[in-house]
Amino acid sequence: DDVEYNKMCDKHKHLLETLPKGGGWMEQHLYNYNGFWLNEMFLKANLLVHTYFKSEPTDIVLASFMKSGTTWLKALMFSTLNRDRYSFSNHYLHNNSPQSTIPFLEAVSYPMTDFTTFSTPRLFATHFARTLLPACMTSCKFVYVCRDPKDVLVSKWHFISKLRSKDLPPLSFDEAFELFCLGVSEFGPFWEHVLSYWRASLESPDKILFLRYEELKKQPEVVVRKLADFMGKPITMEEEKNGVVGEIINLCSFENLSNLEVNKKGVDKFGKLLEVEKKGFFRKGEIGDWKNYLSEEMKDRIDGITEQKFQGSGLIG
Ligand code: A3P
């Protein structure tokens, strides 16, 4: 196995030397790998997933572009699927961060965690575009959450500013905006990322549940019922009577989660290399905060790109 691992590391090194480079948000460079921008660490993780990850057809994968509502969905999917295991008055999420409920594929390292011990269905999360995932994952189910790119950009700029290498000058919002529009952004381009899952959802609608942050904000109960159905554990009449849907929504609300001691201090660890302050995953949790950051001109530019990229896809009406 070490032979295989060494071969993979050689490939990683070769790719770093040969792939097209772009300006990084966290580090100096991003690398364009099969159409998507990854940093050195995420590129390595992608090779590890391709080499060692064995998916099961029963796996359910939460996929998202970063800052689109991943933390919220992790909490919602975990608490919906495991609603018989924990009582809402003494819940796992009261003492553990949402990040800890579902592992990211980007955080794998060698030797690979033994995921075969996880109970079925196993839950995973990923920021990789659909086309960067191994072919074996075609049989998995996916929940994809997307969000207005203007809010994603603002959220991402705040988040990454804190993670940015101290060797680099701070990334101004104008620079971030420019890079984002050019598609040069960890796991991006944003629009191709969304399209990769949207196209897959058109091909196999029963395999991909396509959600929007904004619909979740407006009608969380509708989305929780959809999630329960999709994960093969529909909400029963009895549960409806007992208000289980409301319990899940309240448990996972921004107000509740962001005020729990466990989410206010300390760090979440992702693999061996990345530590993120837990409170960094909770900022405002609102729709439309972009209005406080983007000029009219900037808004028009992003909306124009969205229109052009999504035209004819069925994603915008
Ligand atoms: P803002 O920076 O706009 O506040 P991700 O989880 O994909 O990293 O996305 C983070 C974004 O989701 C942040 O957006 C964060 O505040 C928001 N968020 C986190 N938990 C949330 C929740 N329970 N409900 C609504 N939004 C949430």
Short mmCIF file of C-alpha atoms and ligand atoms in Angstrom, two decimals:
data_model
loop_
_atom_site.label_atom_id
_atom_site.label_comp_id
_atom_site.label_asym_id
_atom_site.label_seq_id
_atom_site.Cartn_x
_atom_site.Cartn_y
_atom_site.Cartn_z
CA ASP A 1 0.00 0.00 0.00
CA ASP A 2 2.89 2.33 0.72
CA VAL A 3 4.02 1.84 -2.86
CA GLU A 4 0.63 3.02 -4.06
CA TYR A 5 0.72 5.96 -1.65
CA ASN A 6 4.18 7.01 -2.81
CA LYS A 7 3.02 6.85 -6.40
CA MET A 8 0.11 9.08 -5.51
CA CYS A 9 2.42 11.58 -3.80
CA ASP A 10 4.59 11.69 -6.94
CA LYS A 11 1.51 12.44 -8.99
CA HIS A 12 0.56 15.21 -6.54
CA LYS A 13 4.02 16.74 -6.84
CA HIS A 14 3.94 16.53 -10.62
CA LEU A 15 0.51 18.16 -10.74
CA LEU A 16 1.66 21.05 -8.54
CA GLU A 17 4.49 21.66 -10.98
CA THR A 18 2.41 21.48 -14.13
CA LEU A 19 -1.18 22.62 -13.44
CA PRO A 20 -2.27 26.18 -14.29
CA LYS A 21 -2.00 28.45 -11.23
CA GLY A 22 -4.30 31.17 -9.99
CA GLY A 23 -4.38 33.55 -7.05
CA GLY A 24 -5.28 31.82 -3.80
CA TRP A 25 -7.49 33.16 -1.00
CA MET A 26 -6.03 31.05 1.80
CA GLU A 27 -2.56 30.49 0.35
CA GLN A 28 -0.62 32.05 -2.46
CA HIS A 29 -1.78 29.67 -5.19
CA LEU A 30 -4.72 27.66 -6.39
CA TYR A 31 -4.29 24.95 -9.02
CA ASN A 32 -6.73 24.29 -11.82
CA TYR A 33 -7.45 20.57 -11.72
CA ASN A 34 -9.92 19.30 -14.32
CA GLY A 35 -11.61 22.66 -14.47
CA PHE A 36 -11.78 23.42 -10.74
CA TRP A 37 -9.52 25.43 -8.43
CA LEU A 38 -8.02 23.56 -5.49
CA ASN A 39 -5.23 24.41 -3.10
CA GLU A 40 -2.35 22.04 -2.48
CA MET A 41 -4.05 20.32 0.48
CA PHE A 42 -7.41 19.82 -1.24
CA LEU A 43 -5.71 18.51 -4.39
CA LYS A 44 -3.96 15.90 -2.26
CA ALA A 45 -7.27 15.03 -0.59
CA ASN A 46 -8.87 14.59 -4.00
CA LEU A 47 -6.17 12.12 -5.05
CA LEU A 48 -6.61 10.25 -1.75
CA VAL A 49 -10.37 9.98 -2.29
CA HIS A 50 -9.81 8.64 -5.79
CA THR A 51 -7.22 6.14 -4.59
CA TYR A 52 -8.69 4.91 -1.31
CA PHE A 53 -12.32 5.91 -0.78
CA LYS A 54 -14.78 3.06 -1.27
CA SER A 55 -18.31 4.37 -1.52
CA GLU A 56 -21.45 2.37 -0.74
CA PRO A 57 -24.65 2.78 -2.77
CA THR A 58 -26.41 3.62 0.52
CA ASP A 59 -24.07 6.57 1.27
CA ILE A 60 -25.66 10.00 1.46
CA VAL A 61 -23.36 12.88 0.58
CA LEU A 62 -23.95 16.51 1.48
CA ALA A 63 -22.36 18.53 -1.31
CA SER A 64 -21.97 22.30 -1.39
CA PHE A 65 -19.83 25.17 -2.52
CA MET A 66 -18.22 26.50 0.67
CA LYS A 67 -20.28 29.05 2.64
CA SER A 68 -23.57 27.95 1.10
CA GLY A 69 -25.07 26.47 4.28
CA THR A 70 -22.99 23.33 4.86
CA THR A 71 -22.91 23.68 8.66
CA TRP A 72 -26.69 24.11 8.80
CA LEU A 73 -27.29 21.11 6.53
CA LYS A 74 -24.86 18.95 8.50
CA ALA A 75 -26.88 19.65 11.65
CA LEU A 76 -30.22 19.15 9.87
CA MET A 77 -29.29 15.91 8.11
CA PHE A 78 -27.66 14.41 11.18
CA SER A 79 -30.51 15.27 13.54
CA THR A 80 -33.21 14.23 11.06
CA LEU A 81 -31.59 10.88 10.34
CA ASN A 82 -30.78 10.16 14.01
CA ARG A 83 -33.96 11.55 15.55
CA ASP A 84 -34.67 8.26 17.37
CA ARG A 85 -31.20 8.15 18.88
CA TYR A 86 -31.18 11.45 20.75
CA SER A 87 -33.84 13.30 22.68
CA PHE A 88 -34.22 16.96 21.82
CA SER A 89 -33.75 17.91 25.48
CA ASN A 90 -30.38 16.19 25.69
CA HIS A 91 -28.99 16.16 22.18
CA TYR A 92 -25.58 15.29 20.73
CA LEU A 93 -25.53 18.76 19.14
CA HIS A 94 -25.77 20.43 22.56
CA ASN A 95 -22.22 19.27 23.29
CA ASN A 96 -20.65 18.74 19.87
CA SER A 97 -20.17 21.09 16.93
CA PRO A 98 -22.21 20.50 13.76
CA GLN A 99 -18.94 19.98 11.88
CA SER A 100 -18.27 16.87 13.95
CA THR A 101 -21.46 15.14 12.79
CA ILE A 102 -20.47 14.50 9.17
CA PRO A 103 -16.88 14.10 7.93
CA PHE A 104 -15.62 16.07 4.93
CA LEU A 105 -14.01 14.05 2.14
CA GLU A 106 -11.55 16.96 1.83
CA ALA A 107 -10.23 16.17 5.30
CA VAL A 108 -9.06 12.62 4.61
CA SER A 109 -5.43 11.73 5.09
CA TYR A 110 -3.25 8.66 4.79
CA PRO A 111 -3.79 6.09 6.16
CA MET A 112 -7.46 6.54 5.40
CA THR A 113 -9.98 6.54 8.27
CA ASP A 114 -11.89 3.26 8.42
CA PHE A 115 -15.35 4.37 7.33
CA THR A 116 -16.62 0.77 7.11
CA THR A 117 -17.49 0.90 10.83
CA PHE A 118 -20.00 3.73 10.28
CA SER A 119 -23.66 2.75 10.55
CA THR A 120 -25.75 2.65 7.37
CA PRO A 121 -26.57 4.97 5.73
CA ARG A 122 -23.20 6.67 6.12
CA LEU A 123 -23.18 10.45 5.82
CA PHE A 124 -20.33 12.35 4.15
CA ALA A 125 -19.82 15.97 3.15
CA THR A 126 -17.84 17.45 0.29
CA HIS A 127 -17.04 20.75 -1.38
CA PHE A 128 -15.64 18.99 -4.47
CA ALA A 129 -17.56 19.58 -7.69
CA ARG A 130 -19.53 16.55 -8.89
CA THR A 131 -17.14 15.89 -11.74
CA LEU A 132 -14.14 15.73 -9.38
CA LEU A 133 -15.61 12.78 -7.47
CA PRO A 134 -14.68 9.18 -8.29
CA ALA A 135 -16.96 7.19 -10.60
CA CYS A 136 -17.91 4.77 -7.79
CA MET A 137 -19.86 7.62 -6.16
CA THR A 138 -22.36 7.73 -9.03
CA SER A 139 -24.50 5.29 -7.05
CA CYS A 140 -24.56 7.48 -3.88
CA LYS A 141 -27.34 9.87 -3.00
CA PHE A 142 -26.50 13.58 -2.85
CA VAL A 143 -28.04 16.53 -1.07
CA TYR A 144 -26.78 19.70 -2.74
CA VAL A 145 -27.29 23.09 -1.16
CA CYS A 146 -26.69 26.28 -3.13
CA ARG A 147 -26.95 29.94 -2.22
CA ASP A 148 -26.99 33.36 -3.87
CA PRO A 149 -23.38 33.80 -5.07
CA LYS A 150 -23.32 37.39 -3.77
CA ASP A 151 -23.92 36.17 -0.21
CA VAL A 152 -21.49 33.28 -0.76
CA LEU A 153 -18.77 35.73 -1.81
CA VAL A 154 -19.28 37.96 1.24
CA SER A 155 -19.43 34.99 3.60
CA LYS A 156 -16.36 33.41 2.04
CA TRP A 157 -14.33 36.60 2.18
CA HIS A 158 -14.99 36.95 5.93
CA PHE A 159 -14.27 33.28 6.57
CA ILE A 160 -11.08 33.01 4.52
CA SER A 161 -9.65 36.29 5.73
CA LYS A 162 -9.19 34.61 9.11
CA LEU A 163 -7.58 31.50 7.60
CA ARG A 164 -5.31 33.33 5.18
CA SER A 165 -1.63 32.61 5.52
CA LYS A 166 0.08 35.19 7.75
CA ASP A 167 2.89 35.36 5.15
CA LEU A 168 0.54 37.04 2.70
CA PRO A 169 -0.91 40.54 2.75
CA PRO A 170 -4.62 40.62 3.65
CA LEU A 171 -7.01 39.94 0.77
CA SER A 172 -9.07 43.06 0.12
CA PHE A 173 -12.76 42.66 -0.67
CA ASP A 174 -12.16 44.13 -4.13
CA GLU A 175 -9.50 41.50 -4.88
CA ALA A 176 -11.75 38.74 -3.59
CA PHE A 177 -14.59 40.04 -5.75
CA GLU A 178 -12.39 40.07 -8.85
CA LEU A 179 -11.08 36.53 -8.23
CA PHE A 180 -14.59 35.24 -7.50
CA CYS A 181 -15.94 36.69 -10.76
CA LEU A 182 -13.07 35.08 -12.67
CA GLY A 183 -14.02 31.80 -11.00
CA VAL A 184 -10.69 31.62 -9.16
CA SER A 185 -11.88 30.56 -5.75
CA GLU A 186 -11.33 27.38 -3.67
CA PHE A 187 -13.51 24.60 -5.22
CA GLY A 188 -14.76 27.05 -7.86
CA PRO A 189 -15.70 28.44 -10.29
CA PHE A 190 -18.87 28.85 -8.22
CA TRP A 191 -21.19 28.62 -11.26
CA GLU A 192 -19.61 25.48 -12.73
CA HIS A 193 -19.79 23.91 -9.27
CA VAL A 194 -23.54 24.46 -9.05
CA LEU A 195 -24.02 23.30 -12.64
CA SER A 196 -22.06 20.09 -12.03
CA TYR A 197 -24.65 18.99 -9.46
CA TRP A 198 -27.61 20.54 -11.26
CA ARG A 199 -26.83 18.54 -14.41
CA ALA A 200 -26.45 15.36 -12.37
CA SER A 201 -29.78 16.06 -10.68
CA LEU A 202 -31.49 16.36 -14.07
CA GLU A 203 -29.99 13.03 -15.11
CA SER A 204 -30.98 11.22 -11.90
CA PRO A 205 -33.56 13.26 -9.99
CA ASP A 206 -34.05 10.48 -7.43
CA LYS A 207 -30.33 10.54 -6.55
CA ILE A 208 -29.87 14.25 -5.96
CA LEU A 209 -31.93 16.50 -3.74
CA PHE A 210 -31.22 20.04 -4.88
CA LEU A 211 -31.80 22.66 -2.16
CA ARG A 212 -31.37 26.40 -1.76
CA TYR A 213 -30.26 28.23 1.38
CA GLU A 214 -32.94 30.81 0.71
CA GLU A 215 -35.81 28.27 0.56
CA LEU A 216 -34.49 26.72 3.77
CA LYS A 217 -34.64 30.13 5.45
CA LYS A 218 -38.17 30.76 4.23
CA GLN A 219 -39.73 27.31 4.63
CA PRO A 220 -37.54 25.14 6.82
CA GLU A 221 -40.36 22.71 7.63
CA VAL A 222 -40.87 21.90 3.93
CA VAL A 223 -37.15 21.20 3.53
CA VAL A 224 -36.89 19.04 6.67
CA ARG A 225 -39.75 16.84 5.42
CA LYS A 226 -38.01 16.56 2.03
CA LEU A 227 -34.75 15.61 3.72
CA ALA A 228 -36.46 12.96 5.84
CA ASP A 229 -38.14 11.45 2.75
CA PHE A 230 -34.93 11.59 0.75
CA MET A 231 -32.89 9.89 3.47
CA GLY A 232 -35.45 7.08 3.62
CA LYS A 233 -36.93 8.08 7.00
CA PRO A 234 -40.13 10.01 6.26
CA ILE A 235 -41.72 11.95 9.12
CA THR A 236 -44.61 9.82 10.42
CA MET A 237 -48.10 11.07 11.34
CA GLU A 238 -47.24 10.43 14.95
CA GLU A 239 -44.10 12.56 14.67
CA GLU A 240 -46.03 15.34 12.94
CA LYS A 241 -48.45 15.34 15.88
CA ASN A 242 -45.55 15.50 18.32
CA GLY A 243 -43.95 18.47 16.56
CA VAL A 244 -40.73 16.68 15.64
CA VAL A 245 -40.17 18.85 12.55
CA GLY A 246 -40.28 21.99 14.71
CA GLU A 247 -37.89 20.41 17.23
CA ILE A 248 -35.34 19.70 14.47
CA ILE A 249 -35.65 23.23 13.06
CA ASN A 250 -35.24 24.87 16.48
CA LEU A 251 -32.29 22.68 17.40
CA CYS A 252 -30.51 23.55 14.15
CA SER A 253 -31.46 27.23 13.97
CA PHE A 254 -28.72 29.82 13.71
CA GLU A 255 -29.87 31.38 17.00
CA ASN A 256 -29.72 28.10 18.88
CA LEU A 257 -26.50 26.67 17.46
CA SER A 258 -24.52 29.91 17.53
CA ASN A 259 -25.41 30.49 21.18
CA LEU A 260 -24.32 27.07 22.42
CA GLU A 261 -21.11 27.17 24.46
CA VAL A 262 -19.67 24.33 22.36
CA ASN A 263 -19.86 26.47 19.21
CA LYS A 264 -18.53 29.67 20.77
CA LYS A 265 -15.01 28.62 21.61
CA GLY A 266 -12.38 26.18 20.44
CA VAL A 267 -11.60 24.84 17.00
CA ASP A 268 -12.85 22.22 14.58
CA LYS A 269 -10.08 20.10 13.11
CA PHE A 270 -10.21 18.99 9.50
CA GLY A 271 -7.64 16.32 8.83
CA LYS A 272 -4.14 16.91 10.05
CA LEU A 273 -3.51 20.33 8.60
CA LEU A 274 -6.55 22.54 8.98
CA GLU A 275 -7.99 24.04 12.17
CA VAL A 276 -10.86 26.49 12.07
CA GLU A 277 -12.34 28.47 14.96
CA LYS A 278 -15.79 27.09 15.60
CA LYS A 279 -17.36 30.50 15.85
CA GLY A 280 -16.16 31.22 12.31
CA PHE A 281 -18.94 28.97 10.98
CA PHE A 282 -21.58 31.28 12.44
CA ARG A 283 -21.53 34.88 11.27
CA LYS A 284 -24.92 36.41 10.40
CA GLY A 285 -26.93 33.63 8.83
CA GLU A 286 -29.03 36.01 6.76
CA ILE A 287 -30.19 36.47 3.19
CA GLY A 288 -28.90 39.58 1.42
CA ASP A 289 -25.97 40.72 3.58
CA TRP A 290 -24.22 41.38 0.25
CA LYS A 291 -26.08 44.71 0.16
CA ASN A 292 -23.64 45.94 2.80
CA TYR A 293 -20.59 45.10 0.65
CA LEU A 294 -21.36 45.26 -3.07
CA SER A 295 -21.84 48.41 -5.12
CA GLU A 296 -24.61 48.53 -7.71
CA GLU A 297 -21.98 47.89 -10.37
CA MET A 298 -20.58 44.85 -8.56
CA LYS A 299 -24.07 43.44 -8.08
CA ASP A 300 -24.81 43.83 -11.79
CA ARG A 301 -21.56 42.11 -12.73
CA ILE A 302 -22.22 39.02 -10.59
CA ASP A 303 -25.88 38.83 -11.60
CA GLY A 304 -24.81 39.13 -15.23
CA ILE A 305 -22.39 36.22 -14.88
CA THR A 306 -25.05 34.13 -13.15
CA GLU A 307 -27.54 34.85 -15.91
CA GLN A 308 -25.06 34.03 -18.64
CA LYS A 309 -23.77 30.83 -17.02
CA PHE A 310 -27.16 29.48 -15.94
CA GLN A 311 -29.00 30.48 -19.11
CA GLY A 312 -30.86 27.53 -20.59
CA SER A 313 -29.94 25.22 -17.71
CA GLY A 314 -33.32 25.48 -16.01
CA LEU A 315 -31.65 26.84 -12.89
CA ILE A 316 -33.10 30.31 -13.31
CA GLY A 317 -36.62 30.82 -14.49
P1 A3P B 1 -22.86 34.19 6.64
O1 A3P B 1 -21.37 34.36 6.61
O2 A3P B 1 -23.56 34.88 5.51
O3 A3P B 1 -23.46 34.54 7.97
P2 A3P B 1 -20.99 26.99 5.48
O4 A3P B 1 -21.66 26.31 6.62
O5 A3P B 1 -21.27 26.36 4.15
O6 A3P B 1 -19.56 27.24 5.76
O7 A3P B 1 -21.71 28.41 5.37
C1 A3P B 1 -21.60 29.35 6.40
C2 A3P B 1 -22.74 30.34 6.27
O8 A3P B 1 -23.94 29.75 6.79
C3 A3P B 1 -22.48 31.58 7.11
O9 A3P B 1 -23.17 32.62 6.43
C4 A3P B 1 -23.15 31.19 8.42
O10 A3P B 1 -23.45 32.28 9.26
C5 A3P B 1 -24.39 30.50 7.93
N1 A3P B 1 -24.96 29.56 8.90
C6 A3P B 1 -24.31 28.74 9.75
N2 A3P B 1 -25.17 28.04 10.49
C7 A3P B 1 -26.41 28.43 10.12
C8 A3P B 1 -27.73 28.06 10.55
N3 A3P B 1 -27.93 27.18 11.50
N4 A3P B 1 -28.77 28.67 9.94
C9 A3P B 1 -28.57 29.59 8.98
N5 A3P B 1 -27.36 29.97 8.53
C10 A3P B 1 -26.28 29.39 9.10
#
